[in-house]
Tab-separated table of C-alpha atoms in Angstrom:
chain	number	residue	atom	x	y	z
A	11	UNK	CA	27.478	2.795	-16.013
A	12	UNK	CA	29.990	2.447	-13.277
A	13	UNK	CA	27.948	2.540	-10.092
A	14	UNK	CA	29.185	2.438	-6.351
A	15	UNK	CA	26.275	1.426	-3.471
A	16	UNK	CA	27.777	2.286	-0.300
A	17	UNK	CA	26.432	0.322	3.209
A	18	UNK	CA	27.904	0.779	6.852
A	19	UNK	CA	29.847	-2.007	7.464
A	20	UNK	CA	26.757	-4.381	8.352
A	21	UNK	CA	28.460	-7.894	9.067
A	22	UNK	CA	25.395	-9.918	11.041
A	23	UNK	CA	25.975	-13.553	11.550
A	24	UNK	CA	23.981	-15.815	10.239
A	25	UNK	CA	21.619	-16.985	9.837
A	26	UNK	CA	21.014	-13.206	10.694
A	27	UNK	CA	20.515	-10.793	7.725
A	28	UNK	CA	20.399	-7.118	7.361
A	29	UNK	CA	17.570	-5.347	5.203
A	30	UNK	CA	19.886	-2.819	4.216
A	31	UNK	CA	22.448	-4.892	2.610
A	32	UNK	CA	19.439	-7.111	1.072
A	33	UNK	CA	18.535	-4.203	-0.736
A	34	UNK	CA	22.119	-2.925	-1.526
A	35	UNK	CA	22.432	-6.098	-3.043
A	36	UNK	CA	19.005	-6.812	-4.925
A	37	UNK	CA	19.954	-3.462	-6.605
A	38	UNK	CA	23.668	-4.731	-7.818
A	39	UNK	CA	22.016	-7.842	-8.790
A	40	UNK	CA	19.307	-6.256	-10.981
A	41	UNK	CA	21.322	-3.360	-12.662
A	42	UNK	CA	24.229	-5.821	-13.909
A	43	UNK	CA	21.229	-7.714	-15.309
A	44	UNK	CA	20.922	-4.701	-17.353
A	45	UNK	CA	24.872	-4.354	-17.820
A	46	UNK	CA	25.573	-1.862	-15.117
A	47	UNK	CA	29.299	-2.509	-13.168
A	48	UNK	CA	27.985	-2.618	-9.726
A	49	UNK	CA	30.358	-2.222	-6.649
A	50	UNK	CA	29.214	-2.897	-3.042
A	51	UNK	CA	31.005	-1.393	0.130
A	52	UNK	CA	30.356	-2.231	3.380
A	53	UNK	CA	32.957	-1.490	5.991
A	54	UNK	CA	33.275	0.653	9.016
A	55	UNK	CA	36.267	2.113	7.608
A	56	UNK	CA	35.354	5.327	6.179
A	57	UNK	CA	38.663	6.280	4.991
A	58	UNK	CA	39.250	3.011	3.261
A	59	UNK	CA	35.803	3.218	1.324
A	60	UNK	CA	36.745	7.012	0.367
A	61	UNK	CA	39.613	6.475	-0.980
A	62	UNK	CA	38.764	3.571	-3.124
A	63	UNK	CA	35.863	5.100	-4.138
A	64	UNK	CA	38.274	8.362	-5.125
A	65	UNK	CA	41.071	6.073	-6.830
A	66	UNK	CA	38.150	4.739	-9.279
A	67	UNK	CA	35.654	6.744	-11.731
A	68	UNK	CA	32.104	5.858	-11.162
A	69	UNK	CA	29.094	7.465	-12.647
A	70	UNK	CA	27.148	7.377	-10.254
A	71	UNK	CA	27.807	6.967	-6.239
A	72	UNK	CA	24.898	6.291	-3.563
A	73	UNK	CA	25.683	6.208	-0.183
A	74	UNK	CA	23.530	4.143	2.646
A	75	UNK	CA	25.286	5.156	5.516
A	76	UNK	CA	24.194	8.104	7.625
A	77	UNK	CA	27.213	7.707	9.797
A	78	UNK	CA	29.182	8.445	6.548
A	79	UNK	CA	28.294	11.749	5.686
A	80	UNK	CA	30.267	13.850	6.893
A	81	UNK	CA	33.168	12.121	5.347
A	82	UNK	CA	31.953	12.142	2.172
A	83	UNK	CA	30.839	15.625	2.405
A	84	UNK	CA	34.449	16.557	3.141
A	85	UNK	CA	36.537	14.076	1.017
A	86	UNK	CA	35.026	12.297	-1.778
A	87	UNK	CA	36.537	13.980	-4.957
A	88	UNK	CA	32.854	13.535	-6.637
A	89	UNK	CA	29.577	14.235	-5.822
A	90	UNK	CA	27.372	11.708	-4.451
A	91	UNK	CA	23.624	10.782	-3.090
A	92	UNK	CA	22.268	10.127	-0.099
A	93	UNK	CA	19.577	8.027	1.515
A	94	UNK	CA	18.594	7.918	5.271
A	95	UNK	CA	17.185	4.473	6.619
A	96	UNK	CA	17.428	5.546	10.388
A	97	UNK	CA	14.213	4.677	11.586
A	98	UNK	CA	13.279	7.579	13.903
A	99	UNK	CA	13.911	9.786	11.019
A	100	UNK	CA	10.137	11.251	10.885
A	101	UNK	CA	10.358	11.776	15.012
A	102	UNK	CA	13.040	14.075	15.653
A	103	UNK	CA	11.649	14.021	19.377
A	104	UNK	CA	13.501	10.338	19.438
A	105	UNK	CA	17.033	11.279	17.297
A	106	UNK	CA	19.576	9.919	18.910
A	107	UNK	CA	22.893	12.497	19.832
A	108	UNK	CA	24.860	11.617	16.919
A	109	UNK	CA	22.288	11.277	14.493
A	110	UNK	CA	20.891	14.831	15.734
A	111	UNK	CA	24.654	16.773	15.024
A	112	UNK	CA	24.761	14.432	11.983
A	113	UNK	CA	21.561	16.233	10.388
A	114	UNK	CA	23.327	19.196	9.565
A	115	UNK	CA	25.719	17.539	7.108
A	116	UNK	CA	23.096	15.781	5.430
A	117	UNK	CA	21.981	18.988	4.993
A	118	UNK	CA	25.265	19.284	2.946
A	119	UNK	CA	25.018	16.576	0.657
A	120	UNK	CA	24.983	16.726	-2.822
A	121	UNK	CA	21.798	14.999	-3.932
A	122	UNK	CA	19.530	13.394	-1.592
A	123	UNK	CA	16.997	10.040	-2.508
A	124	UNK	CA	14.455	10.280	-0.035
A	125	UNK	CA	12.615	6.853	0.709
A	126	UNK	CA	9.007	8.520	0.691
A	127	UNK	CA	7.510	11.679	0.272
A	128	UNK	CA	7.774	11.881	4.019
A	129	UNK	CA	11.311	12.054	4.438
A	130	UNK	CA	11.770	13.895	1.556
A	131	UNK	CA	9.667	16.431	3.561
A	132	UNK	CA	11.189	16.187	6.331
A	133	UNK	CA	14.815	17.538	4.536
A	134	UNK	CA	12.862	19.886	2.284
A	135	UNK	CA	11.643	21.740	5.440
A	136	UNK	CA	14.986	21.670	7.050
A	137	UNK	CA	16.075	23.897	4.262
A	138	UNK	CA	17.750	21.554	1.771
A	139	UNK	CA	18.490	23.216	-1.220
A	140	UNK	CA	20.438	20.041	-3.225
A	141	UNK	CA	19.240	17.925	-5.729
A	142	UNK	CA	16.535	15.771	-4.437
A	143	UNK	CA	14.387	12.885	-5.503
A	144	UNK	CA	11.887	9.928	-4.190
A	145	UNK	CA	13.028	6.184	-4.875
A	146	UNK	CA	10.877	3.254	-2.847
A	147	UNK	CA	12.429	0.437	-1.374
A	148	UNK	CA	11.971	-2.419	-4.049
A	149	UNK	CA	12.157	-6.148	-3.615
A	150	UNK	CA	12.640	-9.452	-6.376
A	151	UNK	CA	9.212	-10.808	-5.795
A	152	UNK	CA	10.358	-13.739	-7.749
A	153	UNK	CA	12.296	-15.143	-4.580
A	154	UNK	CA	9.276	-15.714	-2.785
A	155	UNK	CA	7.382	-18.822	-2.333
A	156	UNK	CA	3.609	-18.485	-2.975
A	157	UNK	CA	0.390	-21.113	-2.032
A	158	UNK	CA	-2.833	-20.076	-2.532
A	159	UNK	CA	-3.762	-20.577	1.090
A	160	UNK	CA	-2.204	-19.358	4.035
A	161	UNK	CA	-2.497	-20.936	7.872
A	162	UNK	CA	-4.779	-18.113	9.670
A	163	UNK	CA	-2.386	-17.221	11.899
A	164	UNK	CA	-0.341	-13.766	11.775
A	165	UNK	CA	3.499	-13.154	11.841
A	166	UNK	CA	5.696	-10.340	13.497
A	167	UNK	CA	9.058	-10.549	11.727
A	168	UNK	CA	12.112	-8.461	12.560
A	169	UNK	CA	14.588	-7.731	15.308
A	170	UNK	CA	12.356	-7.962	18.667
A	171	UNK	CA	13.152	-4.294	20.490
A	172	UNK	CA	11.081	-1.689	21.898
A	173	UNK	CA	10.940	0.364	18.905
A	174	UNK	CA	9.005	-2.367	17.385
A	175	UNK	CA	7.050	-3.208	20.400
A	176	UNK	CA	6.261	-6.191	19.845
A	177	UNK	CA	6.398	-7.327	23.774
A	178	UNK	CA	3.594	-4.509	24.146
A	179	UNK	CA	1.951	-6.292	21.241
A	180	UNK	CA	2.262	-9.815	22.636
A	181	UNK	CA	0.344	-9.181	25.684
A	182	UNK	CA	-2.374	-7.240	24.131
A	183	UNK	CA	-3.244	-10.347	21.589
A	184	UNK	CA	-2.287	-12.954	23.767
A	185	UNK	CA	-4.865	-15.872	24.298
A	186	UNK	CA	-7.203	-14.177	21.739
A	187	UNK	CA	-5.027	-14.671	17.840
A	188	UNK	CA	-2.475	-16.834	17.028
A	189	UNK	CA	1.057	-14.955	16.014
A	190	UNK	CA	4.623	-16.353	15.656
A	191	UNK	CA	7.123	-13.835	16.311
A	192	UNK	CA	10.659	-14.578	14.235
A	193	UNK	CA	13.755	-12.208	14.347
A	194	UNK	CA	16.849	-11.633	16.897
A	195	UNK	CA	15.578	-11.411	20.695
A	196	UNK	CA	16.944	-7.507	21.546
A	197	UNK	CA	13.965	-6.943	24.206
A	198	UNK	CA	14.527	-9.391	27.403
A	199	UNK	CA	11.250	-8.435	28.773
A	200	UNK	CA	9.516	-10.019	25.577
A	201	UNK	CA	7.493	-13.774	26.816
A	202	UNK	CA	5.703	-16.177	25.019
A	203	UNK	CA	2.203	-16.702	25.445
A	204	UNK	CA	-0.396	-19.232	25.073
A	205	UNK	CA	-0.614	-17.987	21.997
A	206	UNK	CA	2.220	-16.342	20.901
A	207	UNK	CA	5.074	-18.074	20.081
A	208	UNK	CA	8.615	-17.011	19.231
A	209	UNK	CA	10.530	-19.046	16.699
A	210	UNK	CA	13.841	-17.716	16.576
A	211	UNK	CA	15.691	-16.547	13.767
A	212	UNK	CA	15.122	-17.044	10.131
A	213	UNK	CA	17.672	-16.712	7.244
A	214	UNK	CA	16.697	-15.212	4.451
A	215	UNK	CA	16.009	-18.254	2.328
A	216	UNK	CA	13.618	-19.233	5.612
A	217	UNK	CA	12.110	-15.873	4.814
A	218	UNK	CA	11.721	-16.504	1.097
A	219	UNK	CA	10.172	-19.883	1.828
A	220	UNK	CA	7.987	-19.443	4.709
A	221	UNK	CA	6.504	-15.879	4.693
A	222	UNK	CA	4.046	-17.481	2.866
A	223	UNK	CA	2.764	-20.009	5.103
A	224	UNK	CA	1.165	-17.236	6.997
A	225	UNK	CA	-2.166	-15.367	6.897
A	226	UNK	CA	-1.395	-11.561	7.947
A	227	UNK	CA	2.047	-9.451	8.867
A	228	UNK	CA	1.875	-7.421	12.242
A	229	UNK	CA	4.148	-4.431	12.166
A	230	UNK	CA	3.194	-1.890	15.238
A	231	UNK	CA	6.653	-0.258	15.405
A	232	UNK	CA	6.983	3.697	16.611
A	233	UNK	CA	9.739	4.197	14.190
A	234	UNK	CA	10.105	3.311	10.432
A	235	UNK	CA	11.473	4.734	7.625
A	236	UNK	CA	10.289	2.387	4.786
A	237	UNK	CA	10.449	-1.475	6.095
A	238	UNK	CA	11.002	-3.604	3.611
A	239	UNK	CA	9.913	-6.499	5.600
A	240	UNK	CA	6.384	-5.178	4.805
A	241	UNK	CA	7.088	-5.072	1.019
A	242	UNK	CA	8.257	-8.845	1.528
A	243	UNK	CA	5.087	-10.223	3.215
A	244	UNK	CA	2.991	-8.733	0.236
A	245	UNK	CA	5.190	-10.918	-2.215
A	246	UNK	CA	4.422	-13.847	-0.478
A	247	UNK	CA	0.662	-12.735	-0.045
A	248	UNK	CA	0.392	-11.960	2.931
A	249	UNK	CA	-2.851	-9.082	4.156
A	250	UNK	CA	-0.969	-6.171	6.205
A	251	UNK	CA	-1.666	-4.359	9.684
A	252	UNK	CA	1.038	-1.403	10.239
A	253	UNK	CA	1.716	1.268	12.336
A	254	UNK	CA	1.509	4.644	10.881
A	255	UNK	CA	5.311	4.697	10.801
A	256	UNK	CA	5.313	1.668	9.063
A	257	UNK	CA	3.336	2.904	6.157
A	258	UNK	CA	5.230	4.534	3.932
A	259	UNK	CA	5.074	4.074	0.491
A	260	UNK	CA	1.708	2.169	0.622
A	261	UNK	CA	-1.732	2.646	-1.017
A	262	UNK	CA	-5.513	2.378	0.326
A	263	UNK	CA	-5.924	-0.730	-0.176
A	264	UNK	CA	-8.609	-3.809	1.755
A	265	UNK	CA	-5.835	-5.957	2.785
A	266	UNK	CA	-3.733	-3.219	4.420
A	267	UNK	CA	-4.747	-1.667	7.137
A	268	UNK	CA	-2.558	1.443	9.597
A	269	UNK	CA	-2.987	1.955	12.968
A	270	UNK	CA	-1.488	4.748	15.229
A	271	UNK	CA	1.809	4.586	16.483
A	272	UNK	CA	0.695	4.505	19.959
A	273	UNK	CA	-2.173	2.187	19.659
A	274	UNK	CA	0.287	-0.260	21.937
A	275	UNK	CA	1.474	2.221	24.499
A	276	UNK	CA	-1.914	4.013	25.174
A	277	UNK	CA	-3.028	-0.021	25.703
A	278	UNK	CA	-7.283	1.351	26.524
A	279	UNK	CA	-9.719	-1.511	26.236
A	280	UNK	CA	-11.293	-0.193	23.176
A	281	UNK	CA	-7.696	0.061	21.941
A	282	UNK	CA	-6.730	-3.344	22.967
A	283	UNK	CA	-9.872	-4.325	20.954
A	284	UNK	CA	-9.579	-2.485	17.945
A	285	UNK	CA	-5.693	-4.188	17.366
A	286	UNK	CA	-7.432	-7.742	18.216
A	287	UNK	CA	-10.454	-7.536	15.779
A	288	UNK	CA	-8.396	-5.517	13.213
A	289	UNK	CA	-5.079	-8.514	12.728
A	290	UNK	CA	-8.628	-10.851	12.942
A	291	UNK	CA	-10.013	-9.315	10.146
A	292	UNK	CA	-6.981	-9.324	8.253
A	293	UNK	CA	-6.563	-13.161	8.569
A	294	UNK	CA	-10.217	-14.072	7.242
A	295	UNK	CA	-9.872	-11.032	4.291
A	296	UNK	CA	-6.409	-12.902	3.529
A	297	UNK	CA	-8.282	-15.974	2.270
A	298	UNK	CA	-9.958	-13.738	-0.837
A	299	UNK	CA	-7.135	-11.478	-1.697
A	300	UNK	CA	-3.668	-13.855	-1.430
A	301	UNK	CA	-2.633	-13.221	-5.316
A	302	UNK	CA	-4.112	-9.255	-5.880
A	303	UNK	CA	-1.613	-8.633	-2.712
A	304	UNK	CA	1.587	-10.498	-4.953
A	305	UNK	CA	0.219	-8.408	-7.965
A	306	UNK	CA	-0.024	-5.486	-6.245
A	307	UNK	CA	3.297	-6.271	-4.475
A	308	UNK	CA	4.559	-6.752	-8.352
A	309	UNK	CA	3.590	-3.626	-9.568
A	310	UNK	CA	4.409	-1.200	-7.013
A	311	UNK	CA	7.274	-2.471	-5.231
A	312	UNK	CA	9.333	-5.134	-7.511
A	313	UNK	CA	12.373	-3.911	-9.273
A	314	UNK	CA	11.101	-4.681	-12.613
A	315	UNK	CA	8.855	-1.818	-11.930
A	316	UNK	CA	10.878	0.660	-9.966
A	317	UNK	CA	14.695	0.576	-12.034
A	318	UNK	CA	13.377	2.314	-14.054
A	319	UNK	CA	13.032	6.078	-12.067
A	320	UNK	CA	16.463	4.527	-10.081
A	321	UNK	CA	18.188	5.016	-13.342
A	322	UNK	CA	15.772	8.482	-14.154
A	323	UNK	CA	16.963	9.328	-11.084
A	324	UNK	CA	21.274	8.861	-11.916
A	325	UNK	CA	20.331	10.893	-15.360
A	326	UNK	CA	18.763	13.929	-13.545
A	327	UNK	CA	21.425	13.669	-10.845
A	328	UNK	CA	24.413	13.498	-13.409
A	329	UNK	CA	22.909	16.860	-15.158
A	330	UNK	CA	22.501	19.078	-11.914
A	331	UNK	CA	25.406	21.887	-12.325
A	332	UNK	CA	26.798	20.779	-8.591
């Protein structure tokens, strides 16, 4: 198959990455294992991406640009899906303006590939009548560095904003657990501590290499869709403590464990306590469960294992009478 992914025009600098485009291209690299012709775009021009796009024949078009929607929707010659990674996508309370008049042409897309059963509720209950499916965010588990051990201390990785909190989570563990935070500073009002320490940025070979030196991810955020910096901390076997937004896609398991969103903002004393003793907890369980976390990581999340209803998914989509 002739297959198009379509991205936003992410350029970061590195060693900055973009988890969208590391996904984008895990995909292309694991479906032209299998013989697929793969096809990245990523630019801001619309137009441009439209029209190449309309000058070729691809089976199969999936577009990872909310932005781009409404373009599509009125000028690509074939039909196309859809997935949403805005991360404020399950709180419409928090939509920004343009996503908010966007909504109603993703309404309008052909065939939508939620990233969890959430957000494929959230668009089912909005009245979306199009062709609709589930696909998880996947990862090549094989890129990861594993030791059997990791160093008791926890890790915050990703960009450093409010939506992530981690400032509000830096002052609550402070002094009491040890946590590097690594990812592009976006939140000026963000300090070290005595005990938590920001290291900059990481490529993603850094990522790859180090993840695994650590005992527990921290992920507190008030808006994710489906990070796949969680999926990448189970790879390197790593225990997990997420928000509730943070979740998706994941099982009841011992080494993961969900708070509430606002856990960090409604910062009580019992609350405070509950996020120390909880990433605590985490750390000592990590030294019993390091390689069931990679298998499970393996089984659920790696490509190997979730191609397969990606390409279910092009078949059912390429039937639909559009």
């Amino acid at each position: 198959m002739k297959i198009a992914l379509i991205a936003g025009g992410y350029i970061p600098t590195p060693p900055l990455s973009n988890s969208i485009l590391t996904l984008i291209q895990d995909y292309k690299y694991v479906l032209e294992q299998m013989g697929h012709d793969i096809d990245i775009f990523n630019s801001k021009q619309v137009d441009e991406v439209i029209d190449k796009i309309n000058s070729n024949s691809y089976d199969f078009v999936h577009l990872h640009a909310y932005e781009f929607v409404r373009a599509f929707n009125e000028n690509l010659k074939q039909k196309y899906c859809f997935s949403c990674h805005n991360g404020y996508f399950l709180k419409k309370n928090r939509w920004e303006k343009d996503f908010k008049e966007g909504f109603k042409h993703y309404l309008n897309a052909p065939g939508i590939i939620a990233l969890s059963h959430a957000t494929k509720d959230i668009f089912l209950k909005a009245g979306y009548s199009g062709y609709i499916s589930t696909q998880v965010n996947g990862i090549d588990s094989q890129k990861f560095d594993f030791q059997e051990q990791g160093n008791n201390k926890a890790i915050c990785l990703g960009w450093i904003q409010p939506r992530k909190q981690q400032r509000l989570l830096a002052e609550i563990i402070d002094g009491k657990i040890p946590m590097d935070f690594v990812g592009p500073l976006d939140d000026h009002d963000f300090v070290e501590g005595i005990t938590t320490k920001y290291l900059g940025v990481w490529s993603l070979k850094q990522v790859y290499s180090y993840l695994t030196n650590y005992s527990c991810l921290v992920l507190i955020s008030d808006g994710e869709v489906a990070p796949l910096v969680v999926l990448e901390a189970m790879a390197a076997g790593l225990c997990i403590v997420v928000s509730e937004s943070a979740s998706a896609n994941l099982h009841s398991k011992d080494f993961i464990r969900v708070l509430p969103d606002d856990i960090l903002t409604n910062a009580t004393a019992e609350n405070q306590k509950v996020v120390c003793d909880t990433i605590r907890e985490l750390i000592e369980k990590n030294k019993f469960f390091r390689r069931e976390i990679v298998e499970y990581a393996r089984e659920n999340f790696n490509f190997s294992a979730i191609i397969k209803n990606y390409i279910q998914i092009i078949d059912e989509f390429s039937k639909v009478d559009h």
